[in-house]
XYZ file of C-alpha atoms in Angstrom:
694
model
C -51.856 25.583 -2.475
C -49.009 26.785 -0.309
C -47.531 24.318 2.230
C -48.797 24.516 5.816
C -46.569 26.520 8.155
C -44.750 24.749 10.947
C -46.445 25.536 14.283
C -45.131 24.480 17.648
C -47.826 25.064 20.353
C -50.786 24.240 18.095
C -54.345 24.001 19.425
C -57.494 23.051 17.503
C -60.012 25.847 17.002
C -63.186 24.005 17.825
C -65.585 26.473 16.231
C -63.751 27.085 12.976
C -64.119 23.683 11.358
C -67.220 21.739 12.505
C -69.545 19.161 11.050
C -73.282 18.826 11.554
C -74.835 15.589 12.614
C -75.805 14.677 9.074
C -72.166 14.941 7.935
C -72.362 18.300 6.140
C -69.387 20.519 6.661
C -69.870 23.974 8.197
C -67.170 26.548 8.767
C -67.600 29.471 11.135
C -67.465 32.683 9.082
C -65.023 35.449 9.551
C -66.020 38.599 11.441
C -66.341 40.689 8.320
C -69.229 38.729 6.831
C -72.358 39.618 8.878
C -74.921 38.040 6.541
C -73.403 34.596 6.691
C -73.059 34.903 10.463
C -76.790 35.529 10.804
C -77.603 32.469 8.690
C -75.357 30.272 10.757
C -76.842 31.376 14.072
C -80.370 30.649 12.875
C -79.589 27.091 11.756
C -80.138 24.520 14.505
C -77.171 22.317 15.310
C -77.948 19.069 17.059
C -74.466 17.572 17.320
C -71.202 19.063 16.217
C -67.775 17.549 16.420
C -64.348 18.730 15.440
C -63.180 17.062 12.275
C -59.589 15.806 12.286
C -57.145 17.767 10.225
C -56.754 15.155 7.541
C -60.459 15.369 6.679
C -60.837 19.153 6.646
C -57.877 20.204 4.532
C -56.584 18.843 1.306
C -52.918 18.425 2.170
C -51.682 18.801 -1.368
C -48.594 20.912 -1.777
C -47.720 22.696 -4.933
C -45.282 20.706 -7.059
C -41.799 22.014 -6.454
C -39.015 21.856 -8.964
C -36.525 19.112 -8.177
C -33.032 20.534 -8.043
C -30.476 18.867 -10.257
C -27.554 17.868 -8.003
C -25.199 18.372 -10.948
C -26.091 22.021 -11.439
C -23.155 24.283 -10.666
C -23.730 26.143 -7.394
C -23.797 29.905 -7.239
C -20.747 31.136 -5.381
C -22.350 34.161 -3.770
C -20.274 36.989 -2.407
C -21.160 37.482 1.252
C -18.879 40.486 1.736
C -19.263 44.130 0.883
C -19.564 45.183 -2.721
C -16.747 47.166 -4.291
C -18.942 50.255 -4.641
C -19.797 50.157 -0.919
C -16.184 50.240 0.221
C -14.287 53.384 1.064
C -10.753 54.097 -0.159
C -9.120 52.311 2.753
C -11.358 49.296 2.289
C -10.591 49.105 -1.425
C -6.829 49.213 -0.811
C -7.163 46.541 1.858
C -9.269 44.404 -0.480
C -6.611 44.657 -3.204
C -3.839 43.586 -0.841
C -5.987 40.740 0.444
C -6.537 39.553 -3.122
C -2.809 39.680 -3.861
C -2.050 37.810 -0.649
C -4.623 35.120 -1.423
C -3.210 34.710 -4.924
C 0.320 34.268 -3.561
C -0.920 31.774 -0.988
C -2.809 29.894 -3.704
C 0.351 29.584 -5.822
C 2.329 28.496 -2.752
C -0.145 25.783 -1.803
C -0.349 24.666 -5.428
C 3.456 24.404 -5.557
C 3.584 22.226 -2.433
C 0.643 20.219 -3.780
C 2.598 19.378 -6.956
C 5.765 18.666 -4.955
C 3.835 16.315 -2.670
C 2.618 14.397 -5.729
C 6.250 14.003 -6.850
C 7.351 12.818 -3.396
C 4.325 10.496 -3.253
C 5.480 8.876 -6.501
C 8.985 8.397 -5.052
C 7.498 6.899 -1.876
C 5.448 4.376 -3.852
C 8.558 3.433 -5.831
C 10.514 2.827 -2.633
C 7.731 0.746 -1.089
C 6.704 -1.301 -4.123
C 9.141 -0.487 -6.916
C 11.160 -3.691 -6.719
C 7.995 -5.763 -6.536
C 6.702 -3.916 -9.574
C 9.941 -4.575 -11.440
C 9.631 -8.310 -10.757
C 6.272 -8.361 -12.558
C 8.175 -8.022 -15.829
C 10.472 -11.008 -15.236
C 8.092 -13.710 -16.476
C 7.897 -13.304 -20.254
C 5.488 -16.235 -20.594
C 2.866 -14.297 -18.618
C 3.534 -11.106 -20.564
C 2.669 -12.933 -23.779
C -0.934 -13.054 -22.500
C -2.516 -9.672 -23.468
C -4.924 -9.627 -20.526
C -2.151 -10.420 -18.041
C 0.065 -7.770 -19.617
C -2.685 -5.193 -19.245
C -3.244 -5.877 -15.517
C 0.526 -5.863 -14.953
C 0.603 -2.384 -16.458
C -2.185 -1.327 -14.070
C -0.486 -2.797 -10.994
C 2.975 -1.440 -11.784
C 1.664 2.075 -12.464
C -0.443 2.037 -9.294
C 2.555 0.862 -7.247
C 5.022 3.420 -8.624
C 2.400 6.171 -9.170
C 3.974 7.139 -12.465
C 3.081 6.044 -15.965
C 6.372 7.529 -17.198
C 8.338 5.114 -14.997
C 6.409 2.041 -16.119
C 6.630 3.156 -19.756
C 10.406 3.663 -19.487
C 10.766 0.124 -18.112
C 8.800 -1.236 -21.072
C 10.927 0.786 -23.527
C 14.137 -0.578 -21.987
C 12.881 -4.149 -22.246
C 11.803 -3.685 -25.871
C 15.143 -2.089 -26.755
C 16.989 -5.013 -25.134
C 14.872 -7.537 -27.092
C 13.488 -8.948 -23.842
C 9.948 -7.989 -24.816
C 8.373 -7.798 -28.289
C 6.328 -4.760 -29.257
C 3.030 -6.670 -29.509
C 3.444 -7.813 -25.874
C 4.353 -4.287 -24.726
C 1.195 -2.624 -26.096
C -1.201 -4.168 -23.488
C 1.176 -3.017 -20.740
C 0.975 0.536 -22.104
C -2.825 0.299 -22.051
C -2.697 -0.819 -18.422
C -0.334 2.042 -17.559
C -2.874 4.439 -19.040
C -5.459 3.050 -16.597
C -3.162 3.044 -13.570
C -2.213 6.689 -13.888
C -5.840 7.768 -13.373
C -5.863 6.624 -9.728
C -4.017 9.752 -8.557
C -6.801 12.258 -9.148
C -9.328 9.747 -7.779
C -7.350 9.679 -4.524
C -7.323 13.482 -4.539
C -11.125 13.505 -4.896
C -11.452 11.527 -1.651
C -10.109 14.546 0.236
C -13.376 16.400 -0.508
C -15.597 13.765 1.094
C -16.594 16.155 3.904
C -19.258 17.861 1.781
C -21.577 15.525 -0.103
C -22.303 17.897 -2.985
C -18.637 18.757 -3.496
C -17.703 15.090 -3.206
C -20.346 14.114 -5.767
C -18.921 16.504 -8.351
C -15.238 15.927 -7.500
C -15.470 12.122 -7.522
C -17.427 12.121 -10.774
C -14.906 14.506 -12.352
C -12.050 12.236 -11.287
C -13.619 8.906 -12.270
C -14.605 10.125 -15.735
C -10.901 9.544 -16.501
C -11.137 6.005 -15.101
C -14.186 5.080 -17.134
C -12.715 6.475 -20.341
C -9.582 4.356 -19.915
C -11.427 1.188 -18.894
C -13.964 1.435 -21.714
C -11.206 2.123 -24.256
C -9.263 -0.926 -23.085
C -12.433 -3.027 -23.114
C -12.875 -2.305 -26.836
C -9.330 -1.772 -28.131
C -7.486 -4.591 -26.326
C -9.435 -7.392 -28.089
C -9.163 -5.430 -31.342
C -5.392 -5.119 -30.957
C -5.056 -8.799 -30.025
C -7.002 -9.781 -33.154
C -5.584 -7.340 -35.710
C -2.377 -5.776 -34.215
C -3.443 -2.490 -35.787
C -1.466 -0.336 -33.343
C 1.732 -2.304 -33.900
C 1.380 -2.183 -37.679
C 0.445 1.503 -37.794
C 3.294 2.645 -35.557
C 5.825 0.409 -37.305
C 4.778 1.931 -40.642
C 5.277 5.454 -39.268
C 8.669 4.662 -37.731
C 9.911 2.967 -40.911
C 8.597 5.706 -43.195
C 10.208 8.633 -41.360
C 13.918 8.551 -40.636
C 14.010 10.001 -37.166
C 17.263 11.173 -35.664
C 18.249 11.720 -32.098
C 17.211 15.107 -30.843
C 17.517 17.126 -27.707
C 15.912 16.048 -24.490
C 12.270 16.909 -23.939
C 11.774 20.157 -22.030
C 10.834 19.653 -18.408
C 9.249 22.971 -17.549
C 7.630 21.946 -14.278
C 10.650 19.943 -13.088
C 12.768 23.078 -13.256
C 10.544 24.591 -10.559
C 9.866 21.538 -8.363
C 13.204 19.671 -8.512
C 15.147 22.127 -6.300
C 12.712 21.361 -3.471
C 11.987 17.657 -4.039
C 15.683 16.798 -4.454
C 16.261 18.118 -0.951
C 13.822 15.481 0.322
C 14.694 12.327 -1.657
C 16.522 11.235 -4.793
C 16.177 7.811 -6.395
C 18.274 5.732 -8.735
C 15.559 4.728 -11.203
C 17.938 2.611 -13.296
C 17.611 -0.093 -10.648
C 13.988 -0.702 -11.661
C 15.061 -1.241 -15.263
C 17.795 -3.664 -14.180
C 15.365 -5.607 -11.975
C 12.912 -5.848 -14.880
C 15.758 -7.250 -17.007
C 16.393 -9.908 -14.327
C 19.745 -8.515 -13.209
C 20.575 -10.336 -9.982
C 23.317 -7.872 -8.978
C 20.834 -5.159 -8.016
C 18.341 -7.258 -6.051
C 19.726 -6.117 -2.686
C 20.794 -2.657 -3.797
C 19.002 0.359 -2.367
C 17.114 2.677 -4.694
C 18.046 5.702 -2.579
C 20.753 7.623 -4.378
C 23.771 8.346 -2.165
C 26.393 9.683 -4.587
C 25.214 12.329 -7.036
C 28.595 13.128 -8.552
C 30.891 10.321 -9.682
C 33.907 9.941 -11.927
C 34.298 6.961 -14.241
C 37.717 6.107 -15.629
C 38.608 3.370 -18.100
C 42.217 2.190 -18.083
C 44.204 -0.709 -19.524
C 45.455 -3.211 -17.017
C 47.437 -6.461 -17.109
C 45.304 -9.312 -15.821
C 45.794 -13.076 -15.593
C 43.600 -15.494 -17.523
C 43.215 -19.290 -17.220
C 44.528 -20.077 -20.730
C 45.631 -18.334 -23.954
C 42.146 -18.887 -25.374
C 40.837 -16.313 -22.874
C 43.117 -13.567 -24.080
C 41.595 -10.517 -25.725
C 43.970 -10.872 -28.681
C 46.859 -13.208 -29.593
C 49.179 -10.215 -29.867
C 48.252 -9.118 -26.342
C 48.850 -12.496 -24.714
C 52.008 -13.791 -23.097
C 53.098 -16.419 -20.580
C 55.237 -15.792 -17.530
C 55.998 -19.048 -15.803
C 52.748 -20.606 -14.634
C 50.531 -17.589 -15.449
C 49.025 -16.360 -18.695
C 48.699 -12.590 -18.988
C 46.662 -10.304 -21.210
C 45.597 -6.647 -21.384
C 41.996 -5.670 -20.610
C 40.108 -2.410 -20.183
C 39.108 -1.956 -16.548
C 36.480 0.577 -15.498
C 36.954 2.430 -12.247
C 34.123 4.382 -10.679
C 35.115 6.980 -8.127
C 32.586 8.703 -5.864
C 33.197 12.438 -5.602
C 30.213 14.169 -3.945
C 27.235 12.922 -1.964
C 23.660 13.942 -2.639
C 22.083 16.577 -0.425
C 18.743 15.076 0.475
C 17.423 14.307 3.949
C 17.974 10.537 3.957
C 21.490 10.466 2.487
C 23.194 9.765 5.839
C 20.457 7.573 7.350
C 21.073 3.857 7.204
C 17.406 2.974 6.671
C 15.837 0.431 4.359
C 13.854 1.438 1.292
C 10.601 0.240 2.880
C 11.033 2.390 6.010
C 12.006 5.512 4.062
C 9.151 4.896 1.620
C 6.627 4.548 4.452
C 7.825 7.774 6.098
C 7.608 9.654 2.807
C 4.223 8.096 1.995
C 2.627 9.263 5.238
C 4.262 12.689 5.102
C 3.403 13.351 1.469
C -0.213 12.274 1.994
C -0.534 14.652 4.957
C 0.941 17.526 2.947
C -1.232 16.610 -0.026
C -4.425 16.620 2.066
C -3.499 19.844 3.853
C -2.644 21.679 0.642
C -5.795 20.435 -1.058
C -8.044 21.562 1.808
C -6.382 24.974 1.902
C -6.605 25.315 -1.888
C -10.333 24.529 -1.784
C -10.875 27.042 1.030
C -8.920 29.744 -0.798
C -10.710 29.085 -4.072
C -14.019 29.215 -2.239
C -13.159 32.636 -0.795
C -11.719 34.039 -4.038
C -14.161 32.644 -6.600
C -17.271 34.468 -5.461
C -19.680 36.918 -6.963
C -18.724 38.499 -10.262
C -15.316 36.792 -10.433
C -16.881 33.340 -10.177
C -19.542 34.240 -12.730
C -16.922 35.361 -15.253
C -14.713 32.293 -14.754
C -17.593 29.817 -14.935
C -19.017 31.545 -17.984
C -15.627 31.525 -19.716
C -14.908 27.862 -19.007
C -18.350 26.261 -19.338
C -20.016 28.317 -22.098
C -20.134 26.902 -25.619
C -19.576 28.848 -28.807
C -22.752 30.230 -30.411
C -24.700 28.090 -32.852
C -23.686 26.456 -35.183
C -20.141 26.282 -33.778
C -21.009 24.883 -30.356
C -19.436 21.528 -31.200
C -16.031 23.221 -31.615
C -15.886 24.087 -27.897
C -15.205 20.528 -26.769
C -12.367 20.020 -29.240
C -10.865 23.342 -28.185
C -11.009 22.085 -24.584
C -9.135 18.954 -25.674
C -6.383 21.138 -27.139
C -6.271 23.232 -23.959
C -5.949 20.098 -21.824
C -3.187 18.741 -24.053
C -1.296 22.053 -23.915
C -1.568 22.386 -20.141
C -0.416 18.799 -19.645
C 2.526 19.399 -21.968
C 3.503 22.411 -19.848
C 3.304 20.639 -16.485
C 4.739 17.401 -17.977
C 2.217 15.189 -16.164
C -1.412 14.279 -16.738
C -1.765 13.314 -13.058
C -0.736 16.796 -11.939
C -3.146 18.502 -14.331
C -6.164 16.313 -13.557
C -5.431 16.389 -9.805
C -5.282 20.192 -9.851
C -8.552 20.290 -11.800
C -10.406 17.986 -9.361
C -10.998 20.555 -6.561
C -12.227 23.071 -9.149
C -14.809 20.522 -10.265
C -15.782 19.914 -6.644
C -16.521 23.550 -5.783
C -18.464 23.995 -9.019
C -16.161 26.125 -11.169
C -15.795 23.475 -13.907
C -18.703 21.283 -14.983
C -18.419 17.549 -15.648
C -19.242 18.126 -19.318
C -16.281 20.496 -19.630
C -13.940 18.417 -17.455
C -14.365 15.417 -19.766
C -12.711 16.938 -22.874
C -10.038 18.553 -20.696
C -9.219 15.106 -19.313
C -9.070 13.636 -22.818
C -6.670 16.402 -23.755
C -4.532 15.519 -20.728
C -4.271 11.962 -22.073
C -3.029 13.336 -25.382
C -0.617 15.761 -23.722
C 1.147 13.101 -21.690
C 1.755 11.032 -24.848
C 3.329 13.980 -26.688
C 5.740 14.329 -23.782
C 6.626 10.637 -24.167
C 7.194 11.116 -27.907
C 9.632 13.976 -27.284
C 11.388 11.904 -24.626
C 11.639 9.015 -27.104
C 13.215 11.279 -29.724
C 15.952 12.102 -27.205
C 16.757 8.417 -26.664
C 20.113 6.887 -27.709
C 20.403 5.373 -31.144
C 19.989 1.763 -30.041
C 16.695 2.469 -28.258
C 15.304 5.214 -30.498
C 13.115 3.014 -32.684
C 11.578 0.961 -29.891
C 11.025 3.962 -27.634
C 9.390 5.920 -30.431
C 7.159 3.024 -31.451
C 5.950 2.489 -27.871
C 5.258 6.223 -27.456
C 3.320 6.281 -30.729
C 1.291 3.239 -29.618
C 0.337 5.166 -26.490
C -0.608 8.214 -28.582
C -2.784 6.347 -31.095
C -4.442 4.327 -28.330
C -5.730 7.572 -26.774
C -6.709 8.956 -30.177
C -8.697 5.773 -30.844
C -10.407 6.092 -27.461
C -11.412 9.695 -28.202
C -12.865 8.628 -31.553
C -14.895 5.960 -29.762
C -16.195 7.922 -26.778
C -16.405 11.611 -27.683
C -17.501 12.825 -31.165
C -21.099 11.545 -30.981
C -22.922 12.850 -27.873
C -24.746 9.602 -27.036
C -21.420 7.700 -27.020
C -20.074 9.793 -24.138
C -20.728 6.964 -21.698
C -17.915 7.954 -19.294
C -19.865 11.082 -18.302
C -23.040 9.113 -17.524
C -21.174 6.381 -15.633
C -19.097 8.893 -13.669
C -22.229 10.815 -12.631
C -23.908 7.604 -11.558
C -20.888 6.569 -9.503
C -20.608 10.079 -8.048
C -24.218 9.984 -6.838
C -23.751 6.551 -5.252
C -20.483 7.571 -3.591
C -22.016 10.781 -2.248
C -24.799 8.771 -0.583
C -22.557 5.906 0.571
C -19.118 7.435 0.914
C -17.505 4.139 1.885
C -18.326 2.883 -1.608
C -15.598 5.141 -3.061
C -12.970 3.202 -1.095
C -14.475 -0.104 -2.218
C -14.418 1.106 -5.830
C -10.716 1.984 -5.661
C -9.660 -1.212 -3.908
C -11.665 -3.511 -6.174
C -11.011 -1.879 -9.537
C -7.333 -1.005 -9.108
C -6.089 -3.782 -6.819
C -8.308 -6.841 -6.380
C -9.370 -7.281 -10.010
C -5.827 -6.846 -11.453
C -4.336 -9.080 -8.756
C -7.004 -11.713 -9.361
C -6.401 -11.748 -13.105
C -2.634 -11.843 -12.558
C -2.923 -14.744 -10.098
C -5.100 -16.749 -12.491
C -2.621 -16.004 -15.296
C 0.156 -17.568 -13.211
C -1.876 -20.778 -12.971
C -2.522 -20.910 -16.679
C -4.557 -19.559 -19.560
C -7.273 -22.290 -19.397
C -7.921 -21.547 -15.707
C -8.207 -17.821 -16.419
C -10.728 -18.438 -19.196
C -12.713 -20.914 -17.103
C -13.043 -18.550 -14.137
C -13.466 -15.290 -16.038
C -16.019 -16.499 -18.607
C -18.953 -16.997 -16.176
C -18.195 -13.683 -14.450
C -18.120 -11.818 -17.757
C -21.323 -13.556 -18.864
C -23.155 -12.508 -15.677
C -21.955 -8.907 -16.074
C -23.141 -8.815 -19.690
C -26.548 -10.224 -18.730
C -26.949 -7.666 -15.933
C -26.043 -4.788 -18.275
C -28.439 -5.980 -20.988
C -31.250 -6.481 -18.477
C -30.654 -3.020 -16.987
C -30.831 -1.428 -20.440
C -34.082 -3.257 -21.224
C -35.563 -2.231 -17.861
C -34.743 1.407 -18.570
C -35.802 1.690 -22.216
C -38.011 -1.302 -23.110
C -39.656 -2.599 -19.918
C -42.678 -3.861 -21.870
C -40.565 -6.480 -23.623
C -39.691 -8.138 -20.311
C -41.818 -10.392 -18.102
C -43.438 -8.680 -15.131
C -40.994 -10.272 -12.716
C -37.915 -9.055 -14.579
C -39.012 -5.422 -14.880
C -37.298 -4.641 -11.578
C -34.642 -6.200 -9.385
C -37.076 -7.007 -6.584
C -36.970 -10.708 -7.426
C -33.435 -10.760 -5.979
C -32.617 -10.530 -2.263
C -32.234 -6.953 -1.083
C -28.493 -7.256 -0.432
C -27.919 -8.254 -4.077
C -29.491 -5.180 -5.662
C -29.220 -2.477 -3.009
C -26.392 -0.977 -0.971
C -28.696 -0.199 1.959
C -28.081 -3.487 3.845
C -24.333 -3.156 3.271
C -24.465 0.424 4.491
C -26.117 -0.704 7.724
C -23.430 -3.344 8.266
C -20.567 -0.935 7.592
C -22.190 1.779 9.706
C -22.578 -0.627 12.605
C -18.943 -1.701 12.260
C -17.642 1.859 12.179
C -20.047 3.332 14.749
C -17.860 2.132 17.623
C -15.258 4.722 16.601
C -17.865 7.483 16.873
C -19.068 6.666 20.387
C -17.592 8.005 23.571
C -17.322 4.491 24.996
C -17.714 0.945 23.735
C -20.877 -1.146 23.876
C -19.893 -3.005 27.061
C -19.029 0.252 28.799
C -22.348 1.739 27.696
C -24.259 -1.138 29.354
C -22.296 -0.639 32.570
C -22.903 3.106 32.355
C -26.618 2.500 31.962
C -26.752 0.348 35.107
C -24.569 2.815 37.003
C -26.728 5.779 36.049
C -29.908 3.934 37.003
C -28.476 3.394 40.479
C -27.070 6.856 41.015
C -29.829 8.777 39.233
C -27.598 9.844 36.320
C -26.389 13.047 37.931
C -24.459 15.549 35.893
C -21.334 14.814 37.916
C -21.473 11.145 36.930
C -18.617 10.273 34.611
C -20.930 7.978 32.650
C -23.715 10.494 32.126
C -22.414 11.418 28.695
C -23.021 7.873 27.457
C -26.588 7.886 28.739
C -27.230 11.248 27.174
C -26.132 9.812 23.845
C -28.692 7.021 24.220
C -31.498 9.337 25.234
C -30.907 12.158 22.765
C -33.857 12.480 20.368
C -33.995 15.261 17.871
C -37.311 17.096 17.879
C -38.725 17.337 14.394
C -41.225 20.102 13.622
C -44.647 18.859 12.505
C -46.786 20.584 9.917
C -50.337 21.397 11.067
C -53.268 22.622 8.989
C -54.966 25.949 9.352
C -57.468 24.486 11.840
C -54.793 24.679 14.551
C -53.635 28.034 15.814
C -50.766 28.943 18.081
C -52.480 28.848 21.499
C -51.411 27.154 24.701
C -52.490 23.518 24.989
C -54.680 24.171 28.009
C -56.971 26.584 26.100
C -59.872 25.430 24.001
C -60.760 28.158 21.481
C -59.670 31.645 20.564
C -63.119 33.296 20.840
C -63.523 32.485 24.526
C -65.848 29.456 24.340
C -65.151 27.327 27.380
C -65.219 23.607 27.600
C -68.397 23.533 29.664
C -70.227 25.776 27.192
C -69.169 23.575 24.323
C -70.473 20.485 26.118
C -73.737 22.240 26.924
C -74.380 23.029 23.283
C -73.794 19.434 22.258
C -70.397 19.952 20.785
C -67.895 17.177 21.147
C -64.338 18.417 21.526
C -61.382 16.399 20.534
C -58.275 17.051 22.586
C -55.864 14.846 20.683
C -53.735 16.403 17.984
C -53.465 14.578 14.723
C -49.826 14.546 13.513
C -49.396 14.455 9.810
C-alpha cells in the first residue's frame, strides 16, 4: 500500500466513510457504480457518524529498503552532456577541465607544503619537550612506557621520521639498547596516524562525507593500536623482532650506500625553505642529555658555514695534560702543548622569513601552527570542491570502477594485495605515509574510494614508509649503520606482522568494522571525534607516562582494573551480539546501567547546551531582558531585541500525513458533494469537526 500523500488544508469527507449504528462499515460508492448506489439509498440509516482516520484506513506502508550509509554515492553530472554541446561549448569544456586540473595540482602542492610546515611548527612548539622524554633511561626500560613515549613524541613533532632518527642516534651512541627502542618504534607508528585523522575533521560539515572520511582515517589508527596490543606483549616475552633483525644484519654485510632519494622534497623544499628551516640535530643532542643546547634555538640562522681545524699552542695545568710528551714544554711558570682547535666561520645566512626576527621558538611555532592549519583547511576544502566538480558522471564511474572493483573469480583475493603494493609504491614516491593517507582521506569522504579499498592502501603506506627508512639507514655513516638498519628492519617487520594478523583472513579485518562503527558515532555526535583524538593520543599516553614515573607497581595497580573492565565489556558485548541466549535476561542489554553510562545522548545534551550559547544572537540573561522588553513594547519589528524573541518563537511547521478520507477543501466546508451541516444533522448524521493527526 502506497504511503498517504501529505495534504495541507485537509477536510473530512463526511459521506465517504461512514458507519451504521450497529457498527458495520459503509462506504459511499463512486459515481460510476449505479447498482451499488441504488442499494445504498434503499437501506435505512438510523445513525451515522464519521469514523476517525485511524479506524478506517490501515496505515501500513510498504517496507522500504534501508539505505546503507556506507554505499558510495553516485556523483551525478548536473551539466550538459558532451553530445549536447556545440563546438564552442566543447572547447570551453576542455579548457575548463585543464584549468581545474592545474588548480587541483596547485592546491595539492600547497596542501603537502602545509603538512611539512605543520611538522616544523610542532617541532618548534614541543620538540624540546619531546627530546626530554628520552632522557630517563629507567623509564624507557619499561616497554609500555617506551611505547607511549613514542606516541607522544611523534604526535608532538608530527613526524615519525624525526622520532625514529632520534632513536637511531641513541642506539648508535649506546644510550639505548635495541630491545628498549622497539616499543618506541611501535609508538611512533601509532603517532604518525594522527595527521590524516586531523585532516578528516575538516570534512565535518557534511555528515555522510564525515562518516566516510573519519572511518577511512581511523582505520589506520585501529590497525596500529590492535597490532601494538598483540605484538608488544609478544615482543616483551620473546624478543622476536630483535632476534630476527639482528640475524639479518649479521648475515648480510651491508655497506654504506647513497642517500635515499627524496622525490617529493625536491619539489616542496624550494617553497618550505623560504618559510622556515630547522636545525634538527638539536633534538638529537637534547635526547642525549647535552646541556649545551638546552637554550639554543632550533631555528637555523646560518645555512653556509666553514669549519677549519688548525694546530695551536695552548697552556695546560701540568705536563700530564699534554697531548704527547714530545709536544710538551715549559716556559717559566706555564706548561705548553699543541692541540687541534676547530674554528667555525659563518658565511651566509638562510633565506627564510624568520631569519632576522628575534623571536622565541614557541612564538614562531605558534605563528606557523595557526598559519599552516589555515592553509591546510583551505586547500582541503578547495580540493574537495574541485574533486566534486570534476569527478562526476562517466569520469566518476570509471574511476570508482577502476579503484574499487575486484578481479574476476577466482582471483578476487589478489586485488587487496595489489592495493597494498600500490600504497607502498605511492608512499615510497612521496616519501611520507602521512602525506599519502592525508591526500587519500578527502577521496574517501566524497565516495571515490571505499573503506574496503582504503584499508589495504593504508597498509601499503605503512610498508612504504619503512622501506624509505631502510634506504635512509643504508646511507648512514659506518658507526651508526648497524643500529640504524636494525631499527628500520624492526619497523618493517612490525608492520608485516600486523598485516599477517589483520588482513589475510576476511573475518580478522577488525579495523574496518571498528572504523565504520566509530565513523557512524562521530557522524551522529561530531564532538565525539575531538574526544576520541584527545583521549587516545594525549590523555591515555600521558596517563601511562605519569604512572610510569611513579613506578612500575603503581602502573600495574592502576591499569589492571581498567583493563579488566574493558575486557569484560568487550566479552559481554560479543555475547550480546552473537549468543544472547547464554546470558541472563538482565545482561542481554545495557539497560541495567544508568543511561549516561551506555549512551552518548545525555552527554550530547550537555555538550549541546554548553555550546549553544555560541549559536545564539545574545546570551541567556540578555534573552530574558529582551523578552520583558518586547512584552512591554509589543515586540515591534524596529525593536533591537525582536530577533531574540523571534528565535524563541520560531516553530517549524511539519507536514502531517492524512488518509484518503480527507480531501483538500477549505476548513469551513463540510463535504464535497454539497451536503450542508444542517442537512447532515437532519438525517441523523453526526459530524466530527476535529482532525485526527497521525
